[in-house]
Short mmCIF file of C-alpha atoms in Angstrom, two decimals:
data_model
loop_
_atom_site.label_atom_id
_atom_site.label_comp_id
_atom_site.label_asym_id
_atom_site.label_seq_id
_atom_site.Cartn_x
_atom_site.Cartn_y
_atom_site.Cartn_z
CA MET T 1 -26.06 -10.26 37.87
CA LEU T 2 -28.87 -11.21 35.56
CA PHE T 3 -28.70 -7.92 33.63
CA LYS T 4 -24.95 -8.13 33.07
CA LYS T 5 -24.95 -11.72 31.89
CA ARG T 6 -28.18 -11.82 29.87
CA LYS T 7 -29.42 -8.39 28.86
CA MET T 8 -26.01 -6.97 27.83
CA LYS T 9 -25.25 -10.16 25.92
CA LEU T 10 -28.64 -9.89 24.20
CA ILE T 11 -27.95 -6.29 23.17
CA ASN T 12 -24.53 -7.15 21.79
CA ASN T 13 -25.71 -10.30 20.03
CA LYS T 14 -28.59 -8.50 18.34
CA ILE T 15 -26.46 -5.63 17.21
CA ALA T 16 -23.93 -8.16 15.83
CA LEU T 17 -26.73 -9.62 13.78
CA ILE T 18 -27.71 -6.14 12.50
CA PHE T 19 -24.21 -5.32 11.41
CA GLY T 20 -21.96 -8.32 11.17
CA LEU T 21 -23.57 -11.60 10.22
CA THR T 22 -24.17 -11.13 6.52
CA ILE T 23 -23.43 -14.25 4.56
CA CYS T 24 -19.83 -14.25 3.45
CA ALA T 25 -19.45 -15.80 0.02
CA TYR T 26 -15.82 -16.42 0.62
CA GLY T 27 -15.68 -18.17 3.96
CA SER T 28 -15.66 -21.84 2.96
CA VAL T 29 -14.05 -23.50 0.04
CA ASN T 30 -16.48 -26.43 0.12
CA ALA T 31 -19.71 -24.49 0.55
CA GLN T 32 -20.82 -25.24 -3.01
CA THR T 33 -20.30 -29.00 -2.94
CA SER T 34 -20.84 -30.19 0.63
CA HIS T 35 -24.48 -31.24 0.19
CA LYS T 36 -24.71 -32.69 -3.30
CA LYS T 37 -26.86 -35.63 -2.19
CA LYS T 38 -29.40 -33.62 -0.29
CA ILE T 39 -32.65 -32.82 -2.07
CA ASP T 40 -32.82 -29.09 -2.24
CA GLY T 41 -36.01 -27.01 -2.17
CA VAL T 42 -37.41 -23.58 -1.56
CA VAL T 43 -38.14 -23.20 2.16
CA ALA T 44 -39.07 -19.55 2.09
CA VAL T 45 -39.88 -16.59 -0.16
CA VAL T 46 -39.42 -12.91 0.82
CA GLY T 47 -40.54 -10.49 -1.88
CA ASP T 48 -38.48 -11.32 -4.94
CA TYR T 49 -35.98 -13.46 -3.08
CA VAL T 50 -36.08 -17.18 -2.23
CA VAL T 51 -34.31 -19.12 0.52
CA LEU T 52 -33.28 -22.70 -0.31
CA ASP T 53 -32.72 -25.42 2.25
CA SER T 54 -29.12 -25.58 1.08
CA ASP T 55 -28.72 -21.88 1.87
CA ILE T 56 -29.15 -22.74 5.55
CA ASP T 57 -26.53 -25.49 5.30
CA LYS T 58 -24.08 -23.15 3.51
CA THR T 59 -24.50 -20.47 6.13
CA PHE T 60 -23.58 -22.91 8.88
CA ILE T 61 -20.48 -23.93 6.88
CA GLU T 62 -19.56 -20.26 6.28
CA LEU T 63 -19.74 -19.42 9.96
CA GLN T 64 -17.80 -22.50 10.95
CA ALA T 65 -15.08 -21.56 8.44
CA ARG T 66 -14.85 -18.17 10.17
CA GLY T 67 -14.40 -19.81 13.61
CA VAL T 68 -17.96 -19.29 14.85
CA GLU T 69 -19.32 -22.03 17.13
CA THR T 70 -22.59 -23.16 15.57
CA LYS T 71 -23.65 -26.28 17.50
CA ASP T 72 -26.09 -24.31 19.68
CA ILE T 73 -27.69 -22.36 16.74
CA PRO T 74 -31.01 -23.98 15.66
CA ARG T 75 -31.85 -24.15 11.98
CA CYS T 76 -34.95 -22.08 12.65
CA GLU T 77 -32.79 -19.27 14.02
CA MET T 78 -30.46 -19.42 11.07
CA LEU T 79 -33.45 -19.30 8.72
CA GLY T 80 -34.69 -16.27 10.62
CA LYS T 81 -31.39 -14.54 9.92
CA LEU T 82 -31.58 -15.38 6.22
CA LEU T 83 -35.14 -14.04 6.08
CA GLU T 84 -33.93 -10.77 7.61
CA ASP T 85 -31.18 -10.47 4.94
CA LYS T 86 -33.67 -11.10 2.17
CA LEU T 87 -36.10 -8.52 3.62
CA TYR T 88 -33.33 -5.91 3.76
CA ALA T 89 -32.31 -6.62 0.16
CA HIS T 90 -35.90 -6.66 -1.10
CA GLN T 91 -36.72 -3.37 0.58
CA ALA T 92 -33.45 -1.84 -0.67
CA VAL T 93 -34.65 -2.42 -4.21
CA GLN T 94 -38.11 -0.99 -3.40
CA ASP T 95 -36.39 2.12 -1.96
CA SER T 96 -34.36 2.52 -5.18
CA ILE T 97 -31.04 1.82 -3.46
CA VAL T 98 -28.66 1.04 -6.25
CA VAL T 99 -25.58 -1.20 -6.08
CA SER T 100 -23.69 -0.89 -9.34
CA ASP T 101 -22.06 -3.85 -11.06
CA GLY T 102 -18.80 -1.97 -10.78
CA GLU T 103 -19.13 -1.78 -6.95
CA VAL T 104 -19.83 -5.50 -6.81
CA ASN T 105 -16.85 -6.30 -9.09
CA GLU T 106 -14.59 -4.03 -7.05
CA PHE T 107 -15.51 -5.86 -3.84
CA MET T 108 -15.09 -9.27 -5.49
CA ASN T 109 -11.67 -8.35 -6.89
CA SER T 110 -10.60 -7.07 -3.45
CA GLN T 111 -11.66 -10.37 -1.85
CA LEU T 112 -9.92 -12.29 -4.67
CA ASP T 113 -6.72 -10.38 -3.97
CA GLN T 114 -6.89 -11.33 -0.31
CA MET T 115 -7.53 -15.00 -1.12
CA VAL T 116 -4.73 -15.08 -3.62
CA GLU T 117 -2.42 -13.67 -0.98
CA GLN T 118 -3.45 -16.53 1.33
CA VAL T 119 -3.22 -19.46 -1.07
CA GLY T 120 -0.61 -18.26 -3.61
CA SER T 121 -2.42 -17.96 -6.97
CA ILE T 122 -5.76 -17.24 -8.54
CA GLU T 123 -5.73 -20.71 -10.12
CA LYS T 124 -5.63 -22.27 -6.64
CA VAL T 125 -8.57 -20.16 -5.55
CA ILE T 126 -10.63 -21.31 -8.53
CA GLN T 127 -9.61 -24.89 -7.86
CA LEU T 128 -10.55 -24.68 -4.20
CA TYR T 129 -14.04 -23.43 -5.08
CA ASN T 130 -14.42 -26.14 -7.70
CA LYS T 131 -15.01 -23.64 -10.52
CA LYS T 132 -14.07 -23.99 -14.19
CA ASN T 133 -12.40 -20.61 -14.50
CA LEU T 134 -12.39 -17.08 -13.13
CA GLU T 135 -15.48 -16.10 -15.06
CA ASP T 136 -17.36 -19.06 -13.61
CA PHE T 137 -16.19 -18.08 -10.16
CA LYS T 138 -17.35 -14.48 -10.48
CA THR T 139 -20.71 -15.47 -12.03
CA THR T 140 -21.43 -17.81 -9.15
CA PHE T 141 -20.86 -15.20 -6.43
CA PHE T 142 -21.96 -12.03 -8.21
CA ASP T 143 -25.66 -12.16 -7.06
CA VAL T 144 -24.63 -13.19 -3.52
CA VAL T 145 -22.33 -10.18 -3.17
CA LYS T 146 -24.89 -7.84 -4.73
CA MET T 147 -27.53 -8.96 -2.25
CA ASN T 148 -25.12 -8.50 0.67
CA LYS T 149 -24.30 -5.02 -0.58
CA LEU T 150 -28.02 -4.15 -0.79
CA THR T 151 -28.52 -5.53 2.73
CA GLU T 152 -25.65 -3.45 4.11
CA GLN T 153 -26.97 -0.24 2.55
CA MET T 154 -30.51 -0.83 3.73
CA GLN T 155 -29.24 -1.42 7.26
CA ARG T 156 -27.26 1.80 7.14
CA LYS T 157 -30.32 3.69 5.89
CA ILE T 158 -32.44 2.37 8.79
CA LEU T 159 -29.86 3.39 11.36
CA GLU T 160 -28.37 6.56 9.91
CA ASP T 161 -30.81 8.86 11.72
CA VAL T 162 -30.79 6.94 15.02
CA GLU T 163 -28.99 9.13 17.55
CA ILE T 164 -28.86 9.18 21.34
CA THR T 165 -29.05 12.23 23.62
CA PRO T 166 -27.31 12.61 26.98
CA GLU T 167 -30.75 12.55 28.64
CA GLU T 168 -31.63 9.24 26.91
CA VAL T 169 -28.30 7.80 28.10
CA ARG T 170 -29.09 8.91 31.66
CA ILE T 171 -32.56 7.35 31.51
CA PHE T 172 -31.14 4.09 30.10
CA PHE T 173 -28.54 3.92 32.90
CA ASN T 174 -31.08 4.71 35.67
CA LYS T 175 -33.44 1.97 34.48
CA ILE T 176 -30.83 -0.65 35.20
CA PRO T 177 -31.29 -2.19 38.72
CA LYS T 178 -28.27 -1.51 40.86
CA GLU T 179 -27.61 -5.21 41.37
CA GLU T 180 -27.67 -5.76 37.64
CA LEU T 181 -25.30 -2.98 36.52
CA PRO T 182 -22.66 -4.25 34.06
CA VAL T 183 -19.16 -4.82 35.32
CA PHE T 184 -16.36 -3.50 33.12
CA GLY T 185 -13.01 -5.27 33.11
CA ALA T 186 -9.66 -3.86 34.14
CA GLU T 187 -8.38 -1.31 31.65
CA MET T 188 -5.37 0.95 31.13
CA GLU T 189 -4.32 3.98 29.07
CA VAL T 190 -0.94 3.69 27.38
CA ALA T 191 1.32 6.26 25.80
CA GLN T 192 4.45 5.83 23.64
CA ILE T 193 7.34 7.78 22.16
CA VAL T 194 8.74 6.57 18.86
CA VAL T 195 12.18 7.39 17.42
CA LYS T 196 12.85 6.28 13.88
CA PRO T 197 16.31 5.93 12.43
CA VAL T 198 17.08 8.56 9.83
CA VAL T 199 17.36 7.07 6.41
CA SER T 200 20.37 8.52 4.69
CA GLN T 201 20.08 10.39 1.38
CA ALA T 202 22.51 7.85 -0.05
CA GLN T 203 20.11 4.98 0.75
CA LYS T 204 17.20 6.90 -0.75
CA GLN T 205 19.14 7.57 -3.95
CA LYS T 206 20.15 3.94 -4.10
CA ALA T 207 16.50 2.91 -4.11
CA ILE T 208 15.63 5.52 -6.80
CA ASP T 209 18.52 4.39 -8.99
CA LYS T 210 17.53 0.74 -8.74
CA LEU T 211 13.94 1.56 -9.76
CA LYS T 212 15.20 3.60 -12.72
CA GLU T 213 17.38 0.63 -13.72
CA ILE T 214 14.37 -1.77 -13.51
CA LYS T 215 12.23 0.62 -15.56
CA LYS T 216 14.85 0.74 -18.31
CA GLU T 217 15.13 -3.08 -18.38
CA VAL T 218 11.34 -3.43 -18.77
CA GLN T 219 11.29 -0.81 -21.53
CA GLU T 220 13.93 -2.87 -23.28
CA GLY T 221 11.78 -6.01 -23.14
CA ALA T 222 12.17 -7.48 -19.65
CA SER T 223 9.08 -8.75 -17.77
CA PHE T 224 7.69 -6.33 -15.17
CA PHE T 225 6.04 -9.35 -13.52
CA SER T 226 9.38 -11.13 -12.98
CA ARG T 227 11.15 -7.96 -11.89
CA ALA T 228 8.44 -7.40 -9.25
CA VAL T 229 8.78 -10.91 -7.97
CA ILE T 230 12.55 -10.51 -7.61
CA TYR T 231 12.83 -6.95 -6.31
CA THR T 232 9.66 -5.66 -4.65
CA ASP T 233 9.52 -5.13 -0.92
CA ASP T 234 5.74 -5.36 -1.02
CA LYS T 235 5.46 -8.97 0.13
CA ALA T 236 1.68 -9.09 -0.37
CA SER T 237 1.96 -8.54 -4.14
CA ILE T 238 4.95 -10.81 -4.85
CA PRO T 239 2.82 -13.84 -5.92
CA ASN T 240 0.96 -11.63 -8.42
CA GLY T 241 4.04 -9.88 -9.85
CA GLY T 242 3.13 -6.58 -8.14
CA TYR T 243 -0.48 -6.62 -9.45
CA TYR T 244 -3.40 -4.66 -8.01
CA LYS T 245 -6.82 -3.57 -9.27
CA LEU T 246 -7.28 0.08 -8.42
CA THR T 247 -10.18 2.58 -8.35
CA LYS T 248 -10.26 6.04 -6.79
CA LYS T 249 -12.06 4.45 -3.78
CA THR T 250 -9.39 1.82 -3.18
CA GLN T 251 -7.75 2.29 0.25
CA PHE T 252 -4.24 3.08 -0.99
CA VAL T 253 -2.19 6.08 0.01
CA LYS T 254 -2.97 9.25 -1.92
CA GLU T 255 0.43 9.57 -3.58
CA PHE T 256 0.11 6.01 -5.07
CA LYS T 257 -3.33 6.72 -6.52
CA ASP T 258 -2.34 10.14 -7.84
CA VAL T 259 0.53 8.67 -9.86
CA ALA T 260 -1.49 5.64 -11.07
CA PHE T 261 -4.35 7.78 -12.41
CA SER T 262 -1.91 10.15 -14.11
CA LEU T 263 -0.46 7.40 -16.33
CA GLN T 264 -1.42 6.34 -19.82
CA GLU T 265 -2.07 2.68 -20.57
CA GLY T 266 1.29 0.90 -21.04
CA GLU T 267 3.29 3.67 -19.30
CA ILE T 268 5.70 3.21 -16.40
CA SER T 269 6.00 6.00 -13.83
CA GLU T 270 9.17 7.63 -12.62
CA PRO T 271 10.20 6.60 -9.08
CA PHE T 272 8.09 8.37 -6.38
CA GLU T 273 7.96 8.28 -2.67
CA THR T 274 5.26 7.22 -0.18
CA GLU T 275 5.46 6.46 3.50
CA PHE T 276 6.39 2.88 2.54
CA GLY T 277 9.40 3.75 0.44
CA TYR T 278 9.88 4.38 -3.31
CA HIS T 279 7.73 2.89 -6.08
CA ILE T 280 7.38 2.64 -9.83
CA ILE T 281 3.97 1.82 -11.31
CA TYR T 282 3.21 0.12 -14.65
CA LEU T 283 -0.35 0.82 -15.86
CA GLU T 284 -1.27 -2.38 -17.55
CA LYS T 285 -4.93 -1.80 -18.48
CA ILE T 286 -7.64 0.85 -18.13
CA ARG T 287 -11.14 -0.57 -17.56
CA GLY T 288 -13.43 2.46 -17.33
CA GLN T 289 -12.87 3.77 -13.73
CA GLU T 290 -10.79 0.69 -12.82
CA LEU T 291 -7.04 0.30 -13.40
CA ASP T 292 -4.95 -2.87 -13.65
CA VAL T 293 -1.54 -1.88 -12.29
CA ARG T 294 1.66 -3.52 -11.30
CA HIS T 295 4.16 -1.86 -8.96
CA ILE T 296 7.57 -2.39 -7.48
CA LEU T 297 8.37 -1.06 -4.01
CA ILE T 298 11.88 -0.57 -2.76
CA THR T 299 12.22 0.51 0.85
CA PRO T 300 15.50 2.37 1.54
CA LYS T 301 17.54 0.39 4.06
CA VAL T 302 18.34 1.68 7.49
CA THR T 303 22.04 1.44 8.26
CA ASP T 304 23.34 -0.01 11.52
CA GLU T 305 24.83 3.39 12.30
CA ALA T 306 21.41 5.11 11.92
CA LEU T 307 19.80 2.48 14.13
CA LYS T 308 22.47 3.01 16.79
CA ASP T 309 21.94 6.77 16.64
CA ALA T 310 18.19 6.33 17.14
CA LYS T 311 18.78 4.13 20.18
CA THR T 312 21.08 6.71 21.68
CA LYS T 313 18.53 9.43 21.11
CA ILE T 314 15.69 7.50 22.72
CA GLU T 315 17.90 6.56 25.71
CA ASN T 316 18.65 10.26 26.25
CA ILE T 317 14.92 11.07 26.06
CA ARG T 318 14.20 8.39 28.64
CA LYS T 319 16.88 9.70 30.95
CA ARG T 320 15.40 13.21 30.83
CA ILE T 321 11.96 11.84 31.69
CA VAL T 322 13.18 9.64 34.52
CA ASP T 323 15.29 12.48 35.93
CA GLY T 324 12.19 14.73 35.97
CA GLN T 325 13.52 17.26 33.49
CA ILE T 326 10.53 16.73 31.18
CA THR T 327 7.23 14.82 31.34
CA PHE T 328 6.47 11.86 29.11
CA ALA T 329 3.75 13.85 27.38
CA GLU T 330 6.05 16.81 26.79
CA ALA T 331 8.76 14.53 25.42
CA ALA T 332 6.26 12.88 23.06
CA LYS T 333 5.17 16.23 21.63
CA ALA T 334 8.73 17.43 21.23
CA TYR T 335 10.57 14.35 20.05
CA SER T 336 8.23 11.48 18.90
CA ASP T 337 8.38 10.59 15.26
CA GLU T 338 4.89 9.10 15.37
CA LYS T 339 2.68 11.92 14.08
CA GLU T 340 -0.57 10.10 14.93
CA THR T 341 0.15 10.20 18.71
CA ARG T 342 2.64 12.93 19.42
CA ASN T 343 0.09 15.75 19.66
CA SER T 344 -1.83 13.81 22.33
CA GLY T 345 1.27 13.30 24.39
CA GLY T 346 1.85 9.84 22.92
CA VAL T 347 -1.47 8.42 24.11
CA LEU T 348 -2.57 5.40 22.01
CA VAL T 349 -6.09 4.97 20.67
CA ASN T 350 -7.66 1.57 20.91
CA PRO T 351 -8.43 0.65 17.22
CA ARG T 352 -11.35 -1.55 18.26
CA THR T 353 -13.23 1.03 20.36
CA LEU T 354 -11.62 4.32 19.23
CA GLU T 355 -11.19 5.18 22.93
CA THR T 356 -7.94 5.58 24.79
CA ARG T 357 -8.64 2.73 27.19
CA PHE T 358 -7.50 -0.81 26.50
CA GLU T 359 -9.28 -3.66 28.30
CA LEU T 360 -6.63 -6.05 29.49
CA THR T 361 -8.41 -9.20 28.43
CA LYS T 362 -8.84 -7.86 24.91
CA MET T 363 -5.51 -6.10 24.51
CA ASP T 364 -3.23 -7.06 21.64
CA PRO T 365 -0.82 -9.64 23.05
CA SER T 366 2.29 -7.81 21.83
CA LEU T 367 1.22 -4.58 23.53
CA TYR T 368 0.18 -6.38 26.67
CA SER T 369 3.54 -8.04 26.97
CA GLU T 370 5.21 -4.64 26.82
CA VAL T 371 3.07 -3.04 29.52
CA ALA T 372 2.09 -5.97 31.79
CA ASP T 373 4.89 -5.41 34.31
CA LEU T 374 5.03 -1.63 34.12
CA LYS T 375 3.95 0.33 37.17
CA ASP T 376 1.96 3.51 36.72
CA ASN T 377 4.05 6.29 35.14
CA ALA T 378 7.14 4.07 34.94
CA VAL T 379 8.96 4.31 31.58
CA SER T 380 10.01 1.16 29.77
CA LEU T 381 13.50 0.61 28.52
CA PRO T 382 13.88 1.30 24.76
CA LEU T 383 11.97 -1.37 22.80
CA MET T 384 12.73 -2.26 19.22
CA ASP T 385 9.72 -2.44 16.92
CA GLN T 386 9.20 -2.91 13.19
CA GLU T 387 7.12 -0.84 10.75
CA GLN T 388 4.98 -2.17 7.91
CA ASN T 389 7.79 -1.52 5.47
CA GLY T 390 10.19 -3.63 7.52
CA ASN T 391 12.25 -0.76 8.93
CA LYS T 392 13.11 -0.91 12.59
CA LYS T 393 12.40 1.80 15.15
CA TYR T 394 12.67 2.35 18.90
CA LYS T 395 9.91 3.24 21.37
CA LEU T 396 9.29 3.97 25.01
CA ILE T 397 6.07 2.86 26.67
CA THR T 398 4.30 4.16 29.80
CA VAL T 399 1.01 3.41 31.56
CA THR T 400 -0.69 6.78 32.14
CA HIS T 401 -3.85 5.56 33.83
CA ARG T 402 -5.07 2.23 35.20
CA TYR T 403 -8.73 1.30 35.83
CA GLU T 404 -9.46 -1.75 37.97
CA GLU T 405 -12.46 -4.00 37.30
CA HIS T 406 -15.53 -2.11 38.49
CA THR T 407 -19.28 -1.79 38.40
CA ALA T 408 -20.42 0.69 35.81
CA ASP T 409 -20.29 4.31 36.91
CA PHE T 410 -22.25 6.91 34.92
CA ALA T 411 -19.52 9.56 35.01
CA THR T 412 -16.47 7.38 34.57
CA ASP T 413 -17.97 4.99 32.00
CA TYR T 414 -20.22 7.42 30.13
CA LEU T 415 -18.91 6.52 26.68
CA LYS T 416 -19.45 2.77 27.22
CA ILE T 417 -22.92 3.35 28.66
CA LYS T 418 -23.76 5.67 25.74
CA ASP T 419 -22.69 2.92 23.33
CA LEU T 420 -24.93 0.38 25.06
CA ALA T 421 -27.88 2.83 25.08
CA LEU T 422 -27.38 3.58 21.41
CA LYS T 423 -27.30 -0.13 20.53
CA GLU T 424 -30.54 -0.70 22.38
CA LYS T 425 -32.14 2.16 20.54
CA GLN T 426 -30.86 0.84 17.21
CA ILE T 427 -32.33 -2.57 18.01
CA LYS T 428 -35.71 -1.01 18.65
CA ALA T 429 -35.51 0.97 15.43
CA VAL T 430 -34.74 -2.15 13.46
CA ALA T 431 -37.48 -4.11 15.20
CA LYS T 432 -40.03 -1.44 14.41
CA TRP T 433 -38.86 -1.24 10.76
CA SER T 434 -39.01 -5.04 10.40
CA GLU T 435 -42.49 -5.25 11.89
CA GLU T 436 -43.81 -2.68 9.40
CA LYS T 437 -42.10 -4.17 6.34
CA ILE T 438 -43.05 -7.77 7.15
CA LYS T 439 -46.72 -6.71 7.13
CA GLU T 440 -46.44 -5.16 3.62
CA THR T 441 -44.12 -7.73 1.99
CA TYR T 442 -45.08 -11.04 0.40
CA ILE T 443 -43.57 -13.75 2.64
CA LYS T 444 -44.11 -17.49 2.52
CA ILE T 445 -42.57 -20.17 4.75
CA ASN T 446 -42.82 -23.74 3.59
CA GLY T 447 -42.90 -27.22 5.17
CA GLU T 448 -41.47 -28.03 8.58
CA TYR T 449 -40.19 -24.46 8.97
CA ARG T 450 -43.74 -23.28 9.57
CA ASP T 451 -43.38 -24.82 13.04
CA CYS T 452 -40.47 -22.50 13.87
CA LYS T 453 -40.90 -20.02 16.71
CA PHE T 454 -39.38 -16.89 15.07
CA THR T 455 -38.56 -13.67 16.86
CA ASN T 456 -40.18 -11.74 13.98
CA ASN T 457 -43.66 -12.41 12.72
CA TRP T 458 -42.57 -14.16 9.55
CA LEU T 459 -45.63 -16.44 9.60
CA LYS T 460 -47.95 -13.42 9.95
CA LYS T 461 -50.04 -15.05 12.65
#
């Protein structure tokens, strides 16, 4: 199985390098201070960019912080990756690809928000990175983030026109020796029906009234920060007093952004509804196209009676399916409260592959535990689940199809084979681009690294 173990691994590893292995400026809290005693120097130059010896060390630390095993990665290979990143960034500038300061700052602020959520405060983040203050932190990482953004955009530009035809997929598959065809693991397709308890109008009004009361207190001098810490159901924003930086590109629900961008600086909105519950927003500061906002979320509570009614409803649905009065797919379309799946008969989409199949060895553990003992077309007993907003719901699960481990078949596994064929074509496109750009770009490798055996012709021999 040489092809399965080596060639497929090579394709996937190379494409991971193309897309995923950009240097993350936020992976390791000690990346800036771990090698103080080491004499640093320029080991390579690519166009307008330099690579320092310490950059290689930092990259190893970053990968280790992200859980990547690095003991078998030679320094020459790591330098090769850094040279690729510099070449992408250099060529992006030559091709007039623009990354605005605002885009860089937006990304940095998003990363900061995530780190604050993890460690508790922005002061702790600054302390962990051994910086004097927030300005020092941002100054340190601004150029790194900008280069990574240029790299990403250049990569996308190279690959945006790379497409694969059915005939190319067929040729790719037919070139694989029969004894070296990849083996795909056991998979299954899963469907579900969701019944959510009905939130009473009284509970909704209770949330609205509480938000109006908080708004009045703030207008009379109370701290919005402290009220958010005490009352918000948005746990992620509690440490920051409900604070978020917001642009029109920020991945928030439309209703939230619409209200935020309708406010004047210093204004507090009326209570409004999203899928998460009811909110008020305080617009703290307008910075061009960026807003500093604070919000408070109150999720209407589901009563025990409503939860009981939901369980009764889903038990009746299950009985009708088991008795043969209605199929699972028909019941999903008629009764499921999950709009994302009901029109497909409840069939779930694998978020990792965007296909309907779930490979058992890579399935989310919570989902696997729910379906592991189910026979084909059997319907689970009602299972209690919890939504992002904390409200409980009931669901039924069934396994609609099961695929045992098998050698790749062109018809059955066409989408997987197409993906492998496309990745191989992308690798060739990147290799061709790199070969051409290396020839026309100023590149210099210094010292012991001139003895490296690079995949690309960085030494221009």
